[in-house]
PDB file of C-alpha atoms in Angstrom:
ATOM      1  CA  UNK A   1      47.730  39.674 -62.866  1.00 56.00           C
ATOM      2  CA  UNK A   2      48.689  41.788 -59.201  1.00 82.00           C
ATOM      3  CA  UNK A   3      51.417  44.358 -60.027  1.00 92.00           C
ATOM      4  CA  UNK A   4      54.061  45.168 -57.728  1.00 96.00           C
ATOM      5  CA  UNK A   5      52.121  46.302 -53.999  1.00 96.00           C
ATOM      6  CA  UNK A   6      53.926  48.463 -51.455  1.00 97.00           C
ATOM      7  CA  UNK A   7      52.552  49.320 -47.984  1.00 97.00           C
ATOM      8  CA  UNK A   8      51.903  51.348 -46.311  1.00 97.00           C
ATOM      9  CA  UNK A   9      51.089  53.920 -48.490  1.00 96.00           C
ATOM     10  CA  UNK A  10      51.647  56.803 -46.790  1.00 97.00           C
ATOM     11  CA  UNK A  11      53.859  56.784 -43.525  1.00 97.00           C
ATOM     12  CA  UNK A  12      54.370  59.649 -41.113  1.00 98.00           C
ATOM     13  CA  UNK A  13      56.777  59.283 -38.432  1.00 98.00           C
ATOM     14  CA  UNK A  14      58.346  62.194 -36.408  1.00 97.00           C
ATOM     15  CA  UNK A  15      62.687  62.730 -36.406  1.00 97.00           C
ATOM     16  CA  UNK A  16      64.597  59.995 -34.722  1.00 97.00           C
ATOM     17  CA  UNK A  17      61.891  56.678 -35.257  1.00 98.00           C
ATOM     18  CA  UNK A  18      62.951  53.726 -37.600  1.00 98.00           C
ATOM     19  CA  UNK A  19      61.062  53.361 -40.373  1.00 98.00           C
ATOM     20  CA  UNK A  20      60.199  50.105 -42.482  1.00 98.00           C
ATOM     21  CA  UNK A  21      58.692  49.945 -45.743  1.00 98.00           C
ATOM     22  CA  UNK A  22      57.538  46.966 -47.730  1.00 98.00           C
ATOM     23  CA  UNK A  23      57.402  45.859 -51.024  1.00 98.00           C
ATOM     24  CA  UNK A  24      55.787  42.914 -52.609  1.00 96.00           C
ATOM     25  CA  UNK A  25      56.927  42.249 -56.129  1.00 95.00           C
ATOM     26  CA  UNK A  26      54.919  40.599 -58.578  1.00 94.00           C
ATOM     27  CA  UNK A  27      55.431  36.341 -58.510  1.00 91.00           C
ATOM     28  CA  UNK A  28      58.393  34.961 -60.266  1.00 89.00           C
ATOM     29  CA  UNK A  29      60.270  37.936 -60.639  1.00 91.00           C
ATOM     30  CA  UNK A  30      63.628  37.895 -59.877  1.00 89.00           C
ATOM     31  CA  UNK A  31      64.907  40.972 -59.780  1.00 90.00           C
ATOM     32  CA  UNK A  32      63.655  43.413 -57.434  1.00 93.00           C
ATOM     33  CA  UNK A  33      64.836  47.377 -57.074  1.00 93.00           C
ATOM     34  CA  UNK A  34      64.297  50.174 -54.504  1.00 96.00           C
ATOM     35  CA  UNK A  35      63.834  53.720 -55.478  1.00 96.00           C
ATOM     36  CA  UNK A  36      63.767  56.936 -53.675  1.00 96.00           C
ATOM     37  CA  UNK A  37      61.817  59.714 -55.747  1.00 92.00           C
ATOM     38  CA  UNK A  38      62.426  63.594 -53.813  1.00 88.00           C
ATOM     39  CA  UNK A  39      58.763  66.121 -54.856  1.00 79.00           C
ATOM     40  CA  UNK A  40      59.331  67.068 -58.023  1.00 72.00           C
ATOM     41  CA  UNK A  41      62.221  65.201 -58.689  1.00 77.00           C
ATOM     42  CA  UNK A  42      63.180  61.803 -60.957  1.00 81.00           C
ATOM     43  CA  UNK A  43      64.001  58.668 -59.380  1.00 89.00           C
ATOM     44  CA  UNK A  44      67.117  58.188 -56.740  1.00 91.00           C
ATOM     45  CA  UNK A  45      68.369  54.562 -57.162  1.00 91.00           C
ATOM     46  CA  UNK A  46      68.910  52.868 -53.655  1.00 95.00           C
ATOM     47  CA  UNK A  47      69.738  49.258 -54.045  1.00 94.00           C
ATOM     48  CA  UNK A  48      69.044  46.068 -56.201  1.00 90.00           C
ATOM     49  CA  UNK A  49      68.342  42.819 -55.611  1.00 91.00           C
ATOM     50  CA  UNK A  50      69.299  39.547 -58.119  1.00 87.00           C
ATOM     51  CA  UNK A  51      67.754  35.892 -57.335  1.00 83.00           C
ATOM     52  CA  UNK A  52      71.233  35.001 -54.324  1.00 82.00           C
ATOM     53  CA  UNK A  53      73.552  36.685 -55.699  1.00 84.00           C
ATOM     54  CA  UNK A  54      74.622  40.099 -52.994  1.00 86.00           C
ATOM     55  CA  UNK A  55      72.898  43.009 -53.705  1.00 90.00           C
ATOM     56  CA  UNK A  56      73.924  46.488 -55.309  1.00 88.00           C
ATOM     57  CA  UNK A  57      74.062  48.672 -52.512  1.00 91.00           C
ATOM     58  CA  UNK A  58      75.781  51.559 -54.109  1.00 90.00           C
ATOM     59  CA  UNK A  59      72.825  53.913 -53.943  1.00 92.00           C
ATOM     60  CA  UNK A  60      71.766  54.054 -50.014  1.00 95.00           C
ATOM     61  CA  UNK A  61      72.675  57.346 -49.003  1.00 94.00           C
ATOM     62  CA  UNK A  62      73.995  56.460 -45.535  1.00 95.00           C
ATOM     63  CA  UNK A  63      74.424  53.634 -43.072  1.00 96.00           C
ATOM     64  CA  UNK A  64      70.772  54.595 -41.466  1.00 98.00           C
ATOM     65  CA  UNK A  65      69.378  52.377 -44.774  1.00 98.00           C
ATOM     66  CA  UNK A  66      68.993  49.028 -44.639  1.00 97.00           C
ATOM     67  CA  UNK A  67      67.338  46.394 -46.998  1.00 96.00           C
ATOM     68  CA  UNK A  68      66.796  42.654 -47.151  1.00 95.00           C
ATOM     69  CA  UNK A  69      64.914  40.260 -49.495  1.00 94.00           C
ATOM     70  CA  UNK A  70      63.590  37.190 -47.385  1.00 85.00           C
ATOM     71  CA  UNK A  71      63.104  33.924 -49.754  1.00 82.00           C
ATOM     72  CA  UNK A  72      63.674  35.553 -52.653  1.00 78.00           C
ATOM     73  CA  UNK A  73      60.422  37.770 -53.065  1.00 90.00           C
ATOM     74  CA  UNK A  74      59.375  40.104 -50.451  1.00 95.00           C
ATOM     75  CA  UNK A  75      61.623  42.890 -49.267  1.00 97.00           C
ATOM     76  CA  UNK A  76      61.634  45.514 -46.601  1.00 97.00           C
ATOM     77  CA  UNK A  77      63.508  48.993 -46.540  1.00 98.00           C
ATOM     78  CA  UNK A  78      64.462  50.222 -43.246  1.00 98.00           C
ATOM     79  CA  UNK A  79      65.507  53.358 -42.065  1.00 98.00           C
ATOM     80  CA  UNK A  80      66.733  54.155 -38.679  1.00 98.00           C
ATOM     81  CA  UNK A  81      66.772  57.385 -36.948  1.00 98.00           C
ATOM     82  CA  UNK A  82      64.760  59.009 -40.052  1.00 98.00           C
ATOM     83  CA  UNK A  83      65.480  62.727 -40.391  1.00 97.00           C
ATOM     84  CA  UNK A  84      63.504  65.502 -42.608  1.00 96.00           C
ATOM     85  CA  UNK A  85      65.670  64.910 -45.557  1.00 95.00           C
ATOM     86  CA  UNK A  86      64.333  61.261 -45.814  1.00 97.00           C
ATOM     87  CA  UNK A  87      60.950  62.703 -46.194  1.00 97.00           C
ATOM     88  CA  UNK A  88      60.079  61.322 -49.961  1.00 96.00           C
ATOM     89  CA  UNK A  89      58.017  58.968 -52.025  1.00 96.00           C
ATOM     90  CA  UNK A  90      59.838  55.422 -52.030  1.00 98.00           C
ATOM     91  CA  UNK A  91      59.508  53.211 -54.861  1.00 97.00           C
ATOM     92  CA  UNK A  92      59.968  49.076 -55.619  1.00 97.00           C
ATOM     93  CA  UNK A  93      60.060  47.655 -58.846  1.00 94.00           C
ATOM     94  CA  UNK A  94      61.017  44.494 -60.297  1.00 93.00           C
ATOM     95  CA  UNK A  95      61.451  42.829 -63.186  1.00 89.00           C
ATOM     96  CA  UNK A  96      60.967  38.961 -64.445  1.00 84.00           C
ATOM     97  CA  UNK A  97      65.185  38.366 -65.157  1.00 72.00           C
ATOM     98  CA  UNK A  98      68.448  40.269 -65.583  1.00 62.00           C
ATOM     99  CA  UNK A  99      68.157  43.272 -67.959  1.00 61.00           C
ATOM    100  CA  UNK A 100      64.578  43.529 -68.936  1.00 71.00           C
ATOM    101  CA  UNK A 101      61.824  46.137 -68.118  1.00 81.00           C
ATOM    102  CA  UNK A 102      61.094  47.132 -64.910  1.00 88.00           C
ATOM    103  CA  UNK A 103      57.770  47.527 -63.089  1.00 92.00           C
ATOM    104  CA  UNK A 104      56.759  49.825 -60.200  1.00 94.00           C
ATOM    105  CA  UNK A 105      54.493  49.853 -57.315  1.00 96.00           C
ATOM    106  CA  UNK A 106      52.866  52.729 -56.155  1.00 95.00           C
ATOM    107  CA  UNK A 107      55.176  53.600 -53.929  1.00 96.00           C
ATOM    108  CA  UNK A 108      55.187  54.939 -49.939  1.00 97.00           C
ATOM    109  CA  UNK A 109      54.791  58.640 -49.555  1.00 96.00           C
ATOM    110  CA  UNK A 110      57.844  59.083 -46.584  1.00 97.00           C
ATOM    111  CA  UNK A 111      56.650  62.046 -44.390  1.00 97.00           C
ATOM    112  CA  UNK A 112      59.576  62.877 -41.454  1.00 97.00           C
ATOM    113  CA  UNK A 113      58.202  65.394 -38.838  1.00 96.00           C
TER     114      UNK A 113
ATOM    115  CA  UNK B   1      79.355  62.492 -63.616  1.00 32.00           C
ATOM    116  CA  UNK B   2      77.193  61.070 -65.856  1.00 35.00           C
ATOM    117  CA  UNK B   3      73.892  62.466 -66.294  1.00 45.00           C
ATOM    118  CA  UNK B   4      70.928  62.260 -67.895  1.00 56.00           C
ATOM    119  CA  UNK B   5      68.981  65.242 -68.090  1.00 52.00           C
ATOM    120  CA  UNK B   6      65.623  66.886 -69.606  1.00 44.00           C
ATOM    121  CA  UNK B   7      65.772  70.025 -72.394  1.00 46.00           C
ATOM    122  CA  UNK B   8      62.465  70.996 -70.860  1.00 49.00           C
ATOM    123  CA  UNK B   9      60.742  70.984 -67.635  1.00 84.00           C
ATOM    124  CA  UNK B  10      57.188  71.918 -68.733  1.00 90.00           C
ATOM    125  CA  UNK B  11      55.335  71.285 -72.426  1.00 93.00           C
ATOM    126  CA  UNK B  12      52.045  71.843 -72.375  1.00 95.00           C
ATOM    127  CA  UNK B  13      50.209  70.238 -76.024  1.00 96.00           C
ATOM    128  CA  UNK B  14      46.693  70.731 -77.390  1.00 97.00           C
ATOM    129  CA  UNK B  15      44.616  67.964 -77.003  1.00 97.00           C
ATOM    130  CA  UNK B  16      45.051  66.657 -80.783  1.00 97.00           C
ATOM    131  CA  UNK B  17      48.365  67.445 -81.795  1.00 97.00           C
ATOM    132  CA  UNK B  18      51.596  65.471 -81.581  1.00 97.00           C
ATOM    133  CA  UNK B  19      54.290  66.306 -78.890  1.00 97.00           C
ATOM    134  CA  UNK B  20      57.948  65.569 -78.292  1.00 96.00           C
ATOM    135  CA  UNK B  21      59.477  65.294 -74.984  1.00 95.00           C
ATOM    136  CA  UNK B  22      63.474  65.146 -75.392  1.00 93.00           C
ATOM    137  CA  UNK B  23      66.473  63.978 -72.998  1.00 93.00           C
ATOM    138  CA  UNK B  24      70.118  64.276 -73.490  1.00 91.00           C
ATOM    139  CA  UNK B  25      72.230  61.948 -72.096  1.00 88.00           C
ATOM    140  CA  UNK B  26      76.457  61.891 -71.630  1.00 81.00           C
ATOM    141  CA  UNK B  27      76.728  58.553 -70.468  1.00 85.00           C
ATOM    142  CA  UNK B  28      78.408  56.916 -73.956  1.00 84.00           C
ATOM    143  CA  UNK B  29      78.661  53.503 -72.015  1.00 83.00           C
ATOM    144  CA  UNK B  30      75.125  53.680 -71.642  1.00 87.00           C
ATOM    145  CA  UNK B  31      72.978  50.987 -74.094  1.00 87.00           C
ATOM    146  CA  UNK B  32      69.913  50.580 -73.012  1.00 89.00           C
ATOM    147  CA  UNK B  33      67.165  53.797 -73.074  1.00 93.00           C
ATOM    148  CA  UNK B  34      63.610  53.784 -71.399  1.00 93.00           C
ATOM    149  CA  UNK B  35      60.937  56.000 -71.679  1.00 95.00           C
ATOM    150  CA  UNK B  36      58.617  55.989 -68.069  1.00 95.00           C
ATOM    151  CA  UNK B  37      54.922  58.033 -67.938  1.00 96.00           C
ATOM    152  CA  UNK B  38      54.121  59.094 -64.218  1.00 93.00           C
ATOM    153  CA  UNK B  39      50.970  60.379 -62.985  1.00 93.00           C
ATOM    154  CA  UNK B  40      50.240  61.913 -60.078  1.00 88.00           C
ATOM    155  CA  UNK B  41      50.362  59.857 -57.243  1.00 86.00           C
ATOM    156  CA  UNK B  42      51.314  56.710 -59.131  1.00 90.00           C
ATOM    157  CA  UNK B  43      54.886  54.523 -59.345  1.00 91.00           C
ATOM    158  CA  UNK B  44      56.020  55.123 -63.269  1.00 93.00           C
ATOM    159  CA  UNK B  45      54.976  52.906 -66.218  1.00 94.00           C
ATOM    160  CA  UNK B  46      57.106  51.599 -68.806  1.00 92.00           C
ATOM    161  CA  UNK B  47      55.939  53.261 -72.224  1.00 94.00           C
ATOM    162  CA  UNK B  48      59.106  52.322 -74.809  1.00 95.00           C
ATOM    163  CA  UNK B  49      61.987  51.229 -74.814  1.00 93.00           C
ATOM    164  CA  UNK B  50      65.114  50.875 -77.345  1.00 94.00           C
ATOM    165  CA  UNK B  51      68.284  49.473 -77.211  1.00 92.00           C
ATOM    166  CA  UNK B  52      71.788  51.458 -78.627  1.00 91.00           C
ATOM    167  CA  UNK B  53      71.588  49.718 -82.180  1.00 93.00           C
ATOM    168  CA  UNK B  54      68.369  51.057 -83.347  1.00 95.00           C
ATOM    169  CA  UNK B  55      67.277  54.320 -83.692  1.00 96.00           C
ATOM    170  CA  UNK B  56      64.225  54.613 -83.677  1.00 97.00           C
ATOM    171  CA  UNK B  57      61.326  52.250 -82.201  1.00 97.00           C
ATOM    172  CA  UNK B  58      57.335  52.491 -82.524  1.00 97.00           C
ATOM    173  CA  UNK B  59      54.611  51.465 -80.307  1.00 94.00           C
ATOM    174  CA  UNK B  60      50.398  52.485 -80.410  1.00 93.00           C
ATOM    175  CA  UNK B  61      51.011  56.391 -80.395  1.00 96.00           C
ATOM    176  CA  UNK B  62      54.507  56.372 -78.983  1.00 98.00           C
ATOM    177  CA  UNK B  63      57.727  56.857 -81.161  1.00 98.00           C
ATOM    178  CA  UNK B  64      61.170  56.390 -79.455  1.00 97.00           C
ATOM    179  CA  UNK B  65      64.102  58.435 -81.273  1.00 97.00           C
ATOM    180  CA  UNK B  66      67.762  57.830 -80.204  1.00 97.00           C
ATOM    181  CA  UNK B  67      70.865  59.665 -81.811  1.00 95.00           C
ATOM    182  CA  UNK B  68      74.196  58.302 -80.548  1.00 92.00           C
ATOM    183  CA  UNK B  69      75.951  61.067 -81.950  1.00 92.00           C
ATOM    184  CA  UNK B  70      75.005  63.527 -80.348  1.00 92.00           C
ATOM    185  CA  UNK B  71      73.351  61.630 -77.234  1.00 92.00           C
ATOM    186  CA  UNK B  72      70.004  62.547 -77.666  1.00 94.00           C
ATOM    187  CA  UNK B  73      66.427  60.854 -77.153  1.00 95.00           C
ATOM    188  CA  UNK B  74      63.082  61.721 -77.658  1.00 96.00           C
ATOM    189  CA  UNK B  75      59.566  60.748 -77.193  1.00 97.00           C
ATOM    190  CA  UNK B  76      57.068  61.385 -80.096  1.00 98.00           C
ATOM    191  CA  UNK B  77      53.328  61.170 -79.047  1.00 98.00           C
ATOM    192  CA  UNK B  78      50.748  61.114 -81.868  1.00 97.00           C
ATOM    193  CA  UNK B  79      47.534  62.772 -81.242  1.00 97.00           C
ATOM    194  CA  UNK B  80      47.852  63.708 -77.684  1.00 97.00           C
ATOM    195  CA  UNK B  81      44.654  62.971 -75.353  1.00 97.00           C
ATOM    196  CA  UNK B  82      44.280  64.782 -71.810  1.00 96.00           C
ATOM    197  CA  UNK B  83      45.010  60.823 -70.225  1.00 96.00           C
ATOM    198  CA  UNK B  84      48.642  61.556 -71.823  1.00 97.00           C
ATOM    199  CA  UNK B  85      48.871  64.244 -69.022  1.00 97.00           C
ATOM    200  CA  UNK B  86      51.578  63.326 -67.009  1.00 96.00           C
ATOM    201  CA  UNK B  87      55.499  63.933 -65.840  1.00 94.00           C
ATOM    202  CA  UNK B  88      57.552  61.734 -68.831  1.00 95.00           C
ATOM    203  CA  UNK B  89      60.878  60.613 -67.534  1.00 93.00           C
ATOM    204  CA  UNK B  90      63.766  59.362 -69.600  1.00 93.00           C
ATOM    205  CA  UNK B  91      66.004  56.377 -68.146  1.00 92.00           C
ATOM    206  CA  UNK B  92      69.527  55.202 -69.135  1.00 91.00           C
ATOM    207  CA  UNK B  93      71.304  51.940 -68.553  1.00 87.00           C
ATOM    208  CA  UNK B  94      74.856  51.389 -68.777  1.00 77.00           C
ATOM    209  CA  UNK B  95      76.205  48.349 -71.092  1.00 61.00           C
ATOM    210  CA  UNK B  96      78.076  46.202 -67.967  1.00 63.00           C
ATOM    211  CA  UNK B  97      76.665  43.235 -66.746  1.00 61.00           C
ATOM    212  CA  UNK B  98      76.028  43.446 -63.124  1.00 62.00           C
ATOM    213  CA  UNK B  99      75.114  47.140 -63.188  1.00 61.00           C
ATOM    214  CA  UNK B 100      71.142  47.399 -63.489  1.00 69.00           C
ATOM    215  CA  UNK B 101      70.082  50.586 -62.158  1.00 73.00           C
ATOM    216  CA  UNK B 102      68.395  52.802 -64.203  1.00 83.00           C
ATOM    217  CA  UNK B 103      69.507  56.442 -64.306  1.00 87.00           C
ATOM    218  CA  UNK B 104      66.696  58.520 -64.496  1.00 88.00           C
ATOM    219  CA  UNK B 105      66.195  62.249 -65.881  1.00 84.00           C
ATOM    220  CA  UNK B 106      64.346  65.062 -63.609  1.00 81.00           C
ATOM    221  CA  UNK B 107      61.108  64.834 -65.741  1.00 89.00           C
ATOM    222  CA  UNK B 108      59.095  66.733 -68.297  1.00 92.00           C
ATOM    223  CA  UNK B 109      55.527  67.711 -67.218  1.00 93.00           C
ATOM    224  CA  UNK B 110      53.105  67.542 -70.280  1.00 96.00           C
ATOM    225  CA  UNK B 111      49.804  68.915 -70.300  1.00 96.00           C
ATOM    226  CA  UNK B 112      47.492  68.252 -72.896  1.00 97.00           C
ATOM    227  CA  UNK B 113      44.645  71.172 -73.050  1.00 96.00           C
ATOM    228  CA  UNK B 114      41.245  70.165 -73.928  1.00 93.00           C
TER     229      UNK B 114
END
């Protein structure tokens, strides 16, 4: 079956533009988890989603990140007033219920001018 | 803080021969231990997992080690093939309901030469 799909794939914006990112998960999972990855680094987490229950926001790194989940499956990532540092690969995964494997989407290569 | 971290950034594994890739961890309320393969320009794929009471787990190729004691994991791969190339990254999650991130390692690099 589809995996998870994120778009676009590769974004370049220049310093000061809001950026949105999207992620579809694959169907009927519940759970649904945003990643940032730095080059040559592991995985930053950034926030997590659970069926209604209020997501985990603990990893965005500052107010300029922003994420919703509309009807329980698709979800955006927004960052306003992107700066170099943001510049990164972001990645989505989710998985089927509460504590179980997770499964990534390729993942949108961030490029901040 | 917690961490978990990587003995070694680069391994580099003749195409034929078994490898280990190994991660420390200090989290102790951590229960839950994944194993992710990354290649380049791809999200990371699940390869094994294993859960705090077992020690070791085997899939096709892949052997997951875990020793509590001295918080250590490692990833066993049986006769290596140049599609194993790829950055390895151990993941840890802690034992608390409600908290599902995974804490990823930095990443080992293996490359398997032909």
């Amino acid at each position: 079956g589809a995996g998870v799909s994120q778009s676009p794939s590769n974004k370049v914006t220049e310093k000061g533009k809001d950026v949105e990112l999207r992620c579809d998960p694959i169907s009927g999972h519940t759970a649904l988890y945003w990643y940032r990855q730095s080059l040559g680094q592991g995985l930053e987490f950034l926030i997590y989603f659970q069926g209604n229950s209020a997501p985990d926001k603990s990893g965005l790194p500052s107010d300029r990140f922003s994420a919703e989940r509309t009807g329980g499956s698709v979800s955006t990532l927004t960052i306003q007033r992107t700066q170099q540092e943001d510049s990164a690969v972001y990645l989505c995964a989710s998985s089927p219920r509460t504590r179980s494997e997770q499964f990534f989407g390729p993942g949108t290569r961030l490029t901040v001018l | 803080g917690e961490s978990v971290g990587l003995h070694l950034p680069t391994l580099s594994v003749q195409e034929g021969d078994n490898s280990i890739i190994n991660c420390a961890y200090s989290n102790s309320a951590s229960d839950y231990f994944i194993w992710y393969k990354q290649e380049s320009g791809k999200g990371p794929q699940f390869i094994i997992d294993i859960r705090s009471n077992m020690d070791k787990r085997q899939g096709q190729r892949v052997t997951v080690l875990l020793n509590k004691t001295v918080k250590h994991l490692s990833l066993q791969i049986a006769a290596t093939q140049p599609g194993d190339s790829a950055v390895y990254f151990c993941a840890e999650r802690e034992t608390n309901f409600g908290n599902e991130k995974l804490t990823f390692g930095t990443g080992t690099r293996l490359t398997i030469i032909p």
